[in-house]
C-alpha positions as protocol buffer text, in pm:
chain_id: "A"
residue {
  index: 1
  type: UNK
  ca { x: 0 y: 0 z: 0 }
}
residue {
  index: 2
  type: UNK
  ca { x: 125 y: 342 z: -137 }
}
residue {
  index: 3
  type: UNK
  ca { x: 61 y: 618 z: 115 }
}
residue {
  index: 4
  type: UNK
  ca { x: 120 y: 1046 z: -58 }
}
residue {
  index: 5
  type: UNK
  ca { x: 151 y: 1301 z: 142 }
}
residue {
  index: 6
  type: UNK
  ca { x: 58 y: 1686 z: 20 }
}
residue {
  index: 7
  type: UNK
  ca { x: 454 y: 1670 z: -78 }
}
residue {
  index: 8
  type: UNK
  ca { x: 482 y: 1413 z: -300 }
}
residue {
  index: 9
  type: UNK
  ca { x: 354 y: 1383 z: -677 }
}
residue {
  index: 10
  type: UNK
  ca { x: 30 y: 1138 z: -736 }
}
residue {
  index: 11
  type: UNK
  ca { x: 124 y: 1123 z: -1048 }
}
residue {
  index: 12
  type: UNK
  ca { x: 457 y: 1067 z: -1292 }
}
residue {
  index: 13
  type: UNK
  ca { x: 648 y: 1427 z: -1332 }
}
residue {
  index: 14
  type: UNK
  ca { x: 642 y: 1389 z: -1711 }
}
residue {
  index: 15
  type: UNK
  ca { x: 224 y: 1418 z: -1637 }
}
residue {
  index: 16
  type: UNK
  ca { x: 255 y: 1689 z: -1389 }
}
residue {
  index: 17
  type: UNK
  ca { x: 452 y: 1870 z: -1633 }
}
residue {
  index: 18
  type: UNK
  ca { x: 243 y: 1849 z: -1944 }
}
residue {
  index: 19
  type: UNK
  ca { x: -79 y: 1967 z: -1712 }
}
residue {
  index: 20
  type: UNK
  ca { x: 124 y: 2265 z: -1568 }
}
residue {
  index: 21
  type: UNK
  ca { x: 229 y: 2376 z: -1924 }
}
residue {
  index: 22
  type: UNK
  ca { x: -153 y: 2321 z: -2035 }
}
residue {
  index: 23
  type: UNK
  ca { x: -294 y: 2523 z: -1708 }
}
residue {
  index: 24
  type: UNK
  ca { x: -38 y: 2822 z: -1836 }
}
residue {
  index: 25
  type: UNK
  ca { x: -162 y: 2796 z: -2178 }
}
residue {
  index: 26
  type: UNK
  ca { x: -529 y: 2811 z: -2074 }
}
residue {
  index: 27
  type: UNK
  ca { x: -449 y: 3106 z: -1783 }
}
residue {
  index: 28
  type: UNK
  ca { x: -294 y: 3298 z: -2146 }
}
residue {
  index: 29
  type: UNK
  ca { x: -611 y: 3244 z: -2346 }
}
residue {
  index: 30
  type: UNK
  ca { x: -851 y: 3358 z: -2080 }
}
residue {
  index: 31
  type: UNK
  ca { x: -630 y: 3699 z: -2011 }
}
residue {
  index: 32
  type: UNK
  ca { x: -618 y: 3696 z: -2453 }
}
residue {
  index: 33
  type: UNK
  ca { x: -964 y: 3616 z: -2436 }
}
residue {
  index: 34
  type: UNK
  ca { x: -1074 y: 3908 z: -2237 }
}
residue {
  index: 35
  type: UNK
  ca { x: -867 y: 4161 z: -2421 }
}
residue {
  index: 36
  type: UNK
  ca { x: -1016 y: 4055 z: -2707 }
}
residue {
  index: 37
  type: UNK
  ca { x: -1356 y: 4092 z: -2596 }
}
residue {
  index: 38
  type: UNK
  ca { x: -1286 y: 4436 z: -2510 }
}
residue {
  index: 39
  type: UNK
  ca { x: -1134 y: 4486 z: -2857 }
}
residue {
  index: 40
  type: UNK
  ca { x: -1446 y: 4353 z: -3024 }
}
residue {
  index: 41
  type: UNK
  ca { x: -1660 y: 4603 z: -2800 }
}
residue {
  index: 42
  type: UNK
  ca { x: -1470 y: 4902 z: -2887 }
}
residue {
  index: 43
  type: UNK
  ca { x: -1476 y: 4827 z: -3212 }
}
residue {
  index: 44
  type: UNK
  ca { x: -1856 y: 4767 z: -3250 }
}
residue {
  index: 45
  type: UNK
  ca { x: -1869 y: 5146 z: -3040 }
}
residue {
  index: 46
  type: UNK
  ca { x: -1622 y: 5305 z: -3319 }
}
residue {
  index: 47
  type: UNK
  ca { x: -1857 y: 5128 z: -3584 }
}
residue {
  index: 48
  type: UNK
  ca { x: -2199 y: 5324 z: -3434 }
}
residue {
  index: 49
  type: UNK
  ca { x: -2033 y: 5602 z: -3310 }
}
residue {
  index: 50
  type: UNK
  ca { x: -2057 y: 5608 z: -2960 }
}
residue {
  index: 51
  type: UNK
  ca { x: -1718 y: 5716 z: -2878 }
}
residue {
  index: 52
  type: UNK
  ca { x: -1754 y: 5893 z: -2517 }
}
residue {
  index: 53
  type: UNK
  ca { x: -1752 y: 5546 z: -2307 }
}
residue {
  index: 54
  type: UNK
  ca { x: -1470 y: 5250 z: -2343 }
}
residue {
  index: 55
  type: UNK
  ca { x: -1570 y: 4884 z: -2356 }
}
residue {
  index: 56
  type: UNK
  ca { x: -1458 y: 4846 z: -1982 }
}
residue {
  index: 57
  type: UNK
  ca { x: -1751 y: 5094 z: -1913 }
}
residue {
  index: 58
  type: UNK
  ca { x: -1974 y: 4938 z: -2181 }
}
residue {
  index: 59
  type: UNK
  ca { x: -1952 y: 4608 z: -2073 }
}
residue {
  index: 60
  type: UNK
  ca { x: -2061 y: 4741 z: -1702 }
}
residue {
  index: 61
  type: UNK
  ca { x: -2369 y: 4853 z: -1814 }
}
residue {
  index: 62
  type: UNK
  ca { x: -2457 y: 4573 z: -1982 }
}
residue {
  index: 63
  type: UNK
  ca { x: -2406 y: 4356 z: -1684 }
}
residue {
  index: 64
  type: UNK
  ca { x: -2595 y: 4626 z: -1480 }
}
residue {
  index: 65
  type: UNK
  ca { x: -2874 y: 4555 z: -1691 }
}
residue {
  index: 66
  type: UNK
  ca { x: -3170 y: 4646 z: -1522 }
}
residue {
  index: 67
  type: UNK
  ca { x: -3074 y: 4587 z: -1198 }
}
residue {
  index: 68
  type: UNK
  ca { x: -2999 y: 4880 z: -925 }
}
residue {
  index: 69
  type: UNK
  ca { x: -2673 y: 4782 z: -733 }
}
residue {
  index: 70
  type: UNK
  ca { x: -2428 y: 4974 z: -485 }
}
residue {
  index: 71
  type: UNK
  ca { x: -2107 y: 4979 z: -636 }
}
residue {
  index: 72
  type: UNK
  ca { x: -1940 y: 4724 z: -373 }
}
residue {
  index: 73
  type: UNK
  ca { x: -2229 y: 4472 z: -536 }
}
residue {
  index: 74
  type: UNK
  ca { x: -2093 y: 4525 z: -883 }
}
residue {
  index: 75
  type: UNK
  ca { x: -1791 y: 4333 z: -726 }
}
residue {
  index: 76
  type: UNK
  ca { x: -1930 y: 4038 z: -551 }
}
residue {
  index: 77
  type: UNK
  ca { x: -2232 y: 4025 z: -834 }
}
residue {
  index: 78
  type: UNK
  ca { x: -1930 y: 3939 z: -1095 }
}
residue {
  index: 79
  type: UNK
  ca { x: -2054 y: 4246 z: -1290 }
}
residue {
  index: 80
  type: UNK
  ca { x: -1706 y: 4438 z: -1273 }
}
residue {
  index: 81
  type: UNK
  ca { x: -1325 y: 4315 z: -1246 }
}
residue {
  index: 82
  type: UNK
  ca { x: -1103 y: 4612 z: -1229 }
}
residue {
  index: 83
  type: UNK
  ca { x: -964 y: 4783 z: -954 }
}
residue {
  index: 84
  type: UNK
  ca { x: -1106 y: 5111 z: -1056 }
}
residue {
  index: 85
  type: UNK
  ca { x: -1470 y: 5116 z: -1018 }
}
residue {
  index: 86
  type: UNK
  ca { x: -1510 y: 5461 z: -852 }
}
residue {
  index: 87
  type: UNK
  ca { x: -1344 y: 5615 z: -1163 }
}
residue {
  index: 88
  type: UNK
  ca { x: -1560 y: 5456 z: -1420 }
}
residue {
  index: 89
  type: UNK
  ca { x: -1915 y: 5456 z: -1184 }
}
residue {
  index: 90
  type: UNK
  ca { x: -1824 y: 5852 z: -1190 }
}
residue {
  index: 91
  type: UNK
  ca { x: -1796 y: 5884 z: -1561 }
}
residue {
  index: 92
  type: UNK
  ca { x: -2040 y: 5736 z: -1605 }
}
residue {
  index: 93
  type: UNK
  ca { x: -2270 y: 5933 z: -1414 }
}
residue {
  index: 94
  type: UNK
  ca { x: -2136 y: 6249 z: -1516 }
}
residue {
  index: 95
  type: UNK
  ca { x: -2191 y: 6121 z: -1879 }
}
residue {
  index: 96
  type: UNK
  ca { x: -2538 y: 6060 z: -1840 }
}
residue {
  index: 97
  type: UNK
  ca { x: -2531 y: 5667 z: -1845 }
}
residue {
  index: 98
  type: UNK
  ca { x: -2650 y: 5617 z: -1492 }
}
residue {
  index: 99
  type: UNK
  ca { x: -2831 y: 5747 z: -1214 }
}
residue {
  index: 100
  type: UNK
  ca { x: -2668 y: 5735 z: -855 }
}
residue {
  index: 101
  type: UNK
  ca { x: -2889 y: 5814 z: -534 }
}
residue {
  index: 102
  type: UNK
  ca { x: -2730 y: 5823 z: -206 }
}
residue {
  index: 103
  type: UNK
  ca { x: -2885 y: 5473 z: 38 }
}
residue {
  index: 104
  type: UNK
  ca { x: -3130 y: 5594 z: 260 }
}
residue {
  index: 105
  type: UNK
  ca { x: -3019 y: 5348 z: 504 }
}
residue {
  index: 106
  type: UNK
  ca { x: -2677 y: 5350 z: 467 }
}
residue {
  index: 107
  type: UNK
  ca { x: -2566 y: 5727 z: 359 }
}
residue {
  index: 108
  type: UNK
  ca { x: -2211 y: 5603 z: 268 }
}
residue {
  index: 109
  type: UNK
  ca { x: -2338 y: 5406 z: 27 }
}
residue {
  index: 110
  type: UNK
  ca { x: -2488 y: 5494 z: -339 }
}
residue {
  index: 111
  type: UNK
  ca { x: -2712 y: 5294 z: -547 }
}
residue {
  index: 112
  type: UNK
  ca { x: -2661 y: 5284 z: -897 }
}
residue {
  index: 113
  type: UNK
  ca { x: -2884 y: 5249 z: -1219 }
}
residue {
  index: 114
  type: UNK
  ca { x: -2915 y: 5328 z: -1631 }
}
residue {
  index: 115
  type: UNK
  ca { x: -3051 y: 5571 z: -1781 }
}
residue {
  index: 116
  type: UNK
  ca { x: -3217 y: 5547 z: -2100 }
}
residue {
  index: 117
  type: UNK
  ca { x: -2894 y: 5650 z: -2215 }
}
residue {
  index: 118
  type: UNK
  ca { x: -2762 y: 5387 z: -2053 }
}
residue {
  index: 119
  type: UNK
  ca { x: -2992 y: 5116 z: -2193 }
}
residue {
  index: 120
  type: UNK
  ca { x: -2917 y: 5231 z: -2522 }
}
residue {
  index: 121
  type: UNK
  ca { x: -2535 y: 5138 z: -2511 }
}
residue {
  index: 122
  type: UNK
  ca { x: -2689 y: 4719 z: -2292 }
}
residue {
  index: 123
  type: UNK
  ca { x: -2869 y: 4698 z: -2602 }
}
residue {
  index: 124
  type: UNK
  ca { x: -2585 y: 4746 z: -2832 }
}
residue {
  index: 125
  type: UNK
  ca { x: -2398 y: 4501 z: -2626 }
}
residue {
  index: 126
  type: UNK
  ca { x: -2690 y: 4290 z: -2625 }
}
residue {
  index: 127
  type: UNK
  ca { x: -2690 y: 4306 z: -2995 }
}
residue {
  index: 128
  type: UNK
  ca { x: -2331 y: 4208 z: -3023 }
}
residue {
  index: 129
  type: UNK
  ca { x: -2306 y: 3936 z: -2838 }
}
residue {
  index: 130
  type: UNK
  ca { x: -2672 y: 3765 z: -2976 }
}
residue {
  index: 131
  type: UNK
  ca { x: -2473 y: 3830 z: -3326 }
}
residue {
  index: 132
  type: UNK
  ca { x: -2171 y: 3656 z: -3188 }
}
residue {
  index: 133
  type: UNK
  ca { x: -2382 y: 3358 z: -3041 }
}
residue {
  index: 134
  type: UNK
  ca { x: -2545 y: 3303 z: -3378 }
}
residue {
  index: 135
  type: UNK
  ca { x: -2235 y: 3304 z: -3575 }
}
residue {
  index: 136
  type: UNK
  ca { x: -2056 y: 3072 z: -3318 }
}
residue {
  index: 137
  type: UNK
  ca { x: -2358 y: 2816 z: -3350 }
}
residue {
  index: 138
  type: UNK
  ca { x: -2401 y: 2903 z: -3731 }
}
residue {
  index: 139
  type: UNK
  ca { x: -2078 y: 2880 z: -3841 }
}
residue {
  index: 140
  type: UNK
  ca { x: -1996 y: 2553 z: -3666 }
}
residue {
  index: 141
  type: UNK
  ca { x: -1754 y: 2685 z: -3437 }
}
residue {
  index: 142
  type: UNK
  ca { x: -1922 y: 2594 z: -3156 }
}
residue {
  index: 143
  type: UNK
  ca { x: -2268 y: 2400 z: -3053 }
}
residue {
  index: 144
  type: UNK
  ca { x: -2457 y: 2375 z: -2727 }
}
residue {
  index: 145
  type: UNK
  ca { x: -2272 y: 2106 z: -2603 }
}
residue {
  index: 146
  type: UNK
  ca { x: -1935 y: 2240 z: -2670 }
}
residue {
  index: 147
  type: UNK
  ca { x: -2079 y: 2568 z: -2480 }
}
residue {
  index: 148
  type: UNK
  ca { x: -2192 y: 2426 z: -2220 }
}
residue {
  index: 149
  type: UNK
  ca { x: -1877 y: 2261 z: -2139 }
}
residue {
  index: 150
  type: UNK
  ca { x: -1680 y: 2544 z: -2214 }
}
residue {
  index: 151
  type: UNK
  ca { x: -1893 y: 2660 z: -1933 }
}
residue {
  index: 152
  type: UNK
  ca { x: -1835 y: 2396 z: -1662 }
}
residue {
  index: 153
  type: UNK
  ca { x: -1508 y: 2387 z: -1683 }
}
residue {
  index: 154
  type: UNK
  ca { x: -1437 y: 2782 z: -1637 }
}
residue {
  index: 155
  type: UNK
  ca { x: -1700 y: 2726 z: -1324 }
}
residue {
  index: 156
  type: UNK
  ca { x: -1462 y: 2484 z: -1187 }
}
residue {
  index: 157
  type: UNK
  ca { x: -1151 y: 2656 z: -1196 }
}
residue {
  index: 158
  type: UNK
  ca { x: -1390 y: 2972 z: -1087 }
}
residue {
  index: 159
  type: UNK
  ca { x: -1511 y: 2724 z: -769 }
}
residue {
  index: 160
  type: UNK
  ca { x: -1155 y: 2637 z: -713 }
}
residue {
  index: 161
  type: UNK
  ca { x: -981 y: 3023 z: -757 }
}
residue {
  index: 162
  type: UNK
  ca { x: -1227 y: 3096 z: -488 }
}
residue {
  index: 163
  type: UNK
  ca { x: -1170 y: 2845 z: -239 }
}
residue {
  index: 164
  type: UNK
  ca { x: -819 y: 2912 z: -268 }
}
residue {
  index: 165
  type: UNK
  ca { x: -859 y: 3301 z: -167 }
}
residue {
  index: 166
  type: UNK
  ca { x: -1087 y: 3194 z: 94 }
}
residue {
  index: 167
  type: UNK
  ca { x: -859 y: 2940 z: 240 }
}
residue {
  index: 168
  type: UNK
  ca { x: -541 y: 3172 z: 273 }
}
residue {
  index: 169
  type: UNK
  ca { x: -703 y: 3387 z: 520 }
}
């Protein structure tokens, strides 16, 4: 009977090695991936001519949707990533895009919504992406099944990211 501790490899290092060099490559693609989407958002902007709000901001409003939210929800929702959502929630605002209304429990805190304004640029996002889904499934690139494990996967390594933040405090 074989007993492994946390310090030794379950499995040969020539395995261990090939998985490592596949987890980097996949890490790559999903930082590509994202920078790409952003690429394809400006772009679609420059092609309508909405030219006052980046993708970064564009892709906040559509995950806003119709939803009202405080902006330390647009965190832990999963509807913003960067590290600067003061600056863009601001723009924003001052551009017309969204409403912001102090909590009347909480003072400190501001709830956030669109504007029709705001709608306008969800739905062009919306637009995009049902274009995008249709030419993925149209084109053969990809089919439900190949989606939806696409989709399990990326939760998994989502599940496990998680638990590994949690777990260092």
């Amino acid at each position: 009977m074989t007993v492994h501790t946390d310090l030794e490899p379950t499995q040969p290092a020539e395995h261990s090695a090939a998985f490592m060099t596949s987890y980097l490559e996949a890490l790559a693609l999903v930082e590509r991936l994202h920078r790409l989407l952003l690429d394809v958002i400006k772009d679609e902007f420059e092609r309508v001519g909405v030219l006052e709000i980046n993708a970064v901001q564009a892709l906040l409003l559509f995950n806003i949707g119709d939803n009202e939210v405080t902006a330390g929800e647009l965190k832990t929702r999963g509807y913003y990533q960067g590290s600067n959502v003061s600056y863009n929630l601001k723009k924003l605002v001052e551009s017309g895009y969204m409403h912001h209304q102090r909590c009347e429990i909480d003072r400190r805190s501001v709830r956030v919504r669109l504007t029709s304004k705001g709608r306008m640029i969800r739905d062009v996002v919306a637009r995009l992406f049902e274009g995008h889904a249709d030419g993925l499934q149209g084109k053969g690139v990809l089919g439900m099944q190949g989606m939806d494990e696409i989709t399990t996967a990326l939760r998994r390594v989502e599940r496990y990211w998680t638990d590994q933040i949690r777990y260092i405090y």
